[in-house]
Amino acid sequence: MHEFKYKNNRLYCEGVSVEKLARKFGTPLYVYSYATLIDHYSKLKSAFRQINPLICYSVKANSNLSILKALVSKGAGLDIVSGGELFRAIKAGCPAERIVYASVGKTDGEIRVSIKRGILSFNVESIAELENINRIAKIFNKVANIAIRINPDVEPKTHKFITTGKLTNKFGIDFNSAYEIIIQRYKFTNLNICGLHMHIGSQITEADPYVAAILKLASFIEKLKGQGINLKYLNIGGGLGIVYDKENPQTAEKFAQRILPLLKKTGLKIIMEPGRFIVGNAGILLTKVLYIKSTPVKKFVVVDAGMNDLVRPALYDAYHQVLPTSYVPCPSSYEKVDVVGPICESADYFAKERKLPYVLAGDYLAVMSAGAYGFSMASNYNSRRRAAEVLVRGNKAFLIRRRETFTDLIRDEIIEP
Ligand code: LLP
């Protein structure tokens, strides 16, 4: 469910016509719905209300400060993966005790500031990292909270690039090694190993892989209890899938029905790290048609957004619905086209062989479900300025990031004297 709907054949974000936004702010333009964002957060929160989990929104999905602030002010914590994301989390007003930090490659500097700030937990991915955090915590005479990221070796049935919980992936620690670490935890004088973490992949549309992984973690937790070791936290990661095309992902309620009993049994405080589920369908990318190009074999709709704005189709062959912002309900006017960007790569496309209503240069199109991993993966490739972002609340639209300027493009460059 989301708040992008046609009214009188015009696409609206909540109470605002998106065409009006395109004219006012220019294109390419990311448009987010506040109501959708908060609704998705609340759906998860309410589905799991019996255990009151800490929902740490995954900043990487969309790291705009206004998005972070909106969620933090509703009680969300944040899941970060870099010093830059920690900086954003603090700027958005997130209390350190609601921040969890995952990444296989945390630098000394990143570890240092996180310890100084007193984040809730480091999700640790290797023994070398554990030793390093212990060393740095000792220098500051602090004790850092640690959750061991377990690699449960389960198949999440998603794209191979976003599968993370198989032993062949670089993420997490296998059960045997984790057991050894926890048994010998007294060796790490400045660490409090108090949790387990897992994140098995992204865009997972069914509960089975989670059930499989949680069952493995639950029996590991029991094994530790048998040794008199009682942990405090279980972080089950993110990964909940959304509708892009014809997927039929589980709802938050259905997901909760399946895993709540398992989570309750552990007796631990539950943390979750959803990104896409919260923000994916809360955003669209608006783009303008520049040219219609017909070749002997194809018709191309050339638009002003490119793979630098939204890389998901190029990178994962991902499907995004493409909708006209003014809808003409006439079936005979549909035709099969490729919607492509202006970038010098054949992977620069948004839709291939897609049935779209007849469009003309100057029309606007909406690339749907672009709220997650859209702007946050945008680049300046082809020296393109990154798009502006707008947040709609009811009948009001707020510019939450201005369009980059040409000066921004060269701001950090130094011409050799
Ligand atoms: N926690 C950890 C440790 C993660 O690595 C991720 C995502 C999340 C949470 C949030 O996952 P989500 O709930 O959003 O699925 N760029 C790809 C997705 C990469 C996901 C990376 N990790 C895409 O556009 O599909």
CSV table of C-alpha atoms in Angstrom, one decimal, residues 84-223:
chain,number,residue,atom,x,y,z
A,84,GLY,CA,29.3,8.6,7.2
A,85,GLU,CA,26.1,7.0,8.2
A,86,LEU,CA,26.9,7.5,11.9
A,87,PHE,CA,27.4,11.2,11.1
A,88,ARG,CA,24.0,11.3,9.4
A,89,ALA,CA,22.4,9.4,12.3
A,90,ILE,CA,23.7,11.9,14.8
A,91,LYS,CA,22.7,14.9,12.6
A,92,ALA,CA,19.2,13.4,12.4
A,93,GLY,CA,19.0,13.3,16.2
A,94,CYS,CA,19.2,9.6,16.8
A,95,PRO,CA,20.2,8.7,20.3
A,96,ALA,CA,23.5,6.7,20.3
A,97,GLU,CA,21.8,3.9,22.3
A,98,ARG,CA,19.5,3.3,19.4
A,99,ILE,CA,22.3,2.8,16.8
A,100,VAL,CA,23.6,-0.6,15.7
A,101,TYR,CA,26.7,-0.8,13.4
A,102,ALA,CA,27.3,-3.6,10.9
A,103,SER,CA,30.0,-3.9,8.2
A,104,VAL,CA,32.8,-6.3,7.4
A,105,GLY,CA,35.3,-3.5,7.1
A,106,LYS,CA,35.0,-1.0,10.0
A,107,THR,CA,38.1,1.2,10.1
A,108,ASP,CA,39.9,2.3,13.3
A,109,GLY,CA,38.5,5.8,13.0
A,110,GLU,CA,34.9,4.5,12.6
A,111,ILE,CA,35.3,2.2,15.6
A,112,ARG,CA,36.8,5.1,17.6
A,113,VAL,CA,33.9,7.5,17.1
A,114,SER,CA,31.3,4.8,17.6
A,115,ILE,CA,32.8,3.9,20.9
A,116,LYS,CA,33.1,7.5,22.0
A,117,ARG,CA,29.5,8.1,21.1
A,118,GLY,CA,28.4,4.9,23.0
A,119,ILE,CA,26.4,3.2,20.3
A,120,LEU,CA,24.1,0.3,21.3
A,121,SER,CA,26.1,-2.4,19.6
A,122,PHE,CA,28.7,-3.3,17.0
A,123,ASN,CA,27.5,-6.2,14.8
A,124,VAL,CA,30.8,-8.0,14.5
A,125,GLU,CA,31.7,-10.0,11.4
A,126,SER,CA,35.2,-11.5,12.2
A,127,ILE,CA,37.6,-12.4,14.9
A,128,ALA,CA,40.1,-9.9,13.6
A,129,GLU,CA,37.4,-7.2,14.0
A,130,LEU,CA,36.6,-8.3,17.5
A,131,GLU,CA,40.2,-8.0,18.5
A,132,ASN,CA,40.5,-4.6,17.0
A,133,ILE,CA,37.4,-3.2,18.7
A,134,ASN,CA,38.7,-4.6,22.0
A,135,ARG,CA,42.1,-2.9,21.4
A,136,ILE,CA,40.5,0.4,20.7
A,137,ALA,CA,38.0,0.2,23.5
A,138,LYS,CA,40.9,-0.4,25.9
A,139,ILE,CA,42.6,2.8,24.8
A,140,PHE,CA,39.5,4.7,25.8
A,141,ASN,CA,38.9,2.7,28.9
A,142,LYS,CA,35.4,1.7,27.7
A,143,VAL,CA,33.5,-1.5,27.3
A,144,ALA,CA,31.9,-1.9,23.8
A,145,ASN,CA,28.7,-3.9,23.4
A,146,ILE,CA,29.0,-6.6,20.8
A,147,ALA,CA,26.6,-8.7,18.8
A,148,ILE,CA,28.2,-11.5,16.9
A,149,ARG,CA,26.9,-11.6,13.4
A,150,ILE,CA,26.1,-15.2,12.7
A,151,ASN,CA,26.2,-16.6,9.2
A,152,PRO,CA,23.5,-19.2,9.5
A,153,ASP,CA,24.0,-20.7,6.0
A,154,VAL,CA,20.5,-20.5,4.7
A,155,GLU,CA,19.1,-19.9,1.2
A,156,PRO,CA,17.0,-16.7,1.1
A,157,LYS,CA,15.8,-17.2,-2.5
A,158,THR,CA,16.6,-13.8,-3.7
A,159,HIS,CA,19.1,-12.2,-6.2
A,160,LYS,CA,22.6,-13.5,-5.8
A,161,PHE,CA,24.0,-10.0,-5.3
A,162,ILE,CA,21.8,-9.4,-2.3
A,163,THR,CA,22.2,-12.9,-0.7
A,164,THR,CA,24.2,-12.6,2.5
A,165,GLY,CA,23.5,-15.5,4.8
A,166,LYS,CA,25.3,-18.3,2.9
A,167,LEU,CA,28.7,-19.6,4.1
A,168,THR,CA,30.2,-18.6,0.7
A,169,ASN,CA,29.2,-14.9,1.4
A,170,LYS,CA,31.7,-12.6,3.1
A,171,PHE,CA,29.3,-11.8,5.9
A,172,GLY,CA,29.1,-13.1,9.5
A,173,ILE,CA,30.8,-15.9,11.5
A,174,ASP,CA,29.9,-19.6,11.4
A,175,PHE,CA,28.3,-21.2,14.5
A,176,ASN,CA,31.4,-23.2,15.6
A,177,SER,CA,33.7,-20.1,15.5
A,178,ALA,CA,31.0,-18.0,17.2
A,179,TYR,CA,30.8,-20.6,20.0
A,180,GLU,CA,34.5,-20.6,20.5
A,181,ILE,CA,34.5,-16.8,20.7
A,182,ILE,CA,31.7,-16.6,23.2
A,183,ILE,CA,33.1,-19.4,25.4
A,184,GLN,CA,36.4,-17.5,25.5
A,185,ARG,CA,34.8,-14.0,25.9
A,186,TYR,CA,36.8,-13.3,29.0
A,187,LYS,CA,39.8,-12.8,26.7
A,188,PHE,CA,38.2,-9.6,25.4
A,189,THR,CA,38.5,-7.4,28.5
A,190,ASN,CA,36.8,-4.4,26.9
A,191,LEU,CA,34.0,-6.1,25.1
A,192,ASN,CA,30.5,-7.1,26.4
A,193,ILE,CA,29.5,-9.8,24.0
A,194,CYS,CA,25.8,-9.6,24.7
A,195,GLY,CA,23.9,-10.3,21.4
A,196,LEU,CA,23.6,-12.3,18.2
A,197,HIS,CA,22.9,-10.7,14.8
A,198,MET,CA,21.9,-12.1,11.4
A,199,HIS,CA,21.0,-10.6,8.1
A,200,ILE,CA,20.4,-13.2,5.4
A,201,GLY,CA,19.7,-11.1,2.4
A,202,SER,CA,17.4,-8.5,0.9
A,203,GLN,CA,14.0,-8.5,-1.0
A,204,ILE,CA,13.0,-11.8,0.7
A,205,THR,CA,9.3,-12.3,0.1
A,206,GLU,CA,8.5,-15.3,2.3
A,207,ALA,CA,9.1,-16.2,6.0
A,208,ASP,CA,10.6,-19.6,5.4
A,209,PRO,CA,14.3,-18.5,5.2
A,210,TYR,CA,13.9,-16.4,8.3
A,211,VAL,CA,12.3,-19.3,10.2
A,212,ALA,CA,15.1,-21.6,9.1
A,213,ALA,CA,17.8,-19.1,10.3
A,214,ILE,CA,16.0,-18.1,13.5
A,215,LEU,CA,15.6,-21.8,14.5
A,216,LYS,CA,19.3,-22.3,14.1
A,217,LEU,CA,20.1,-19.2,16.2
A,218,ALA,CA,17.5,-20.2,18.8
A,219,SER,CA,19.1,-23.6,19.3
A,220,PHE,CA,22.5,-21.9,19.5
A,221,ILE,CA,21.1,-19.6,22.2
A,222,GLU,CA,19.9,-22.6,24.1
A,223,LYS,CA,23.3,-24.2,23.8
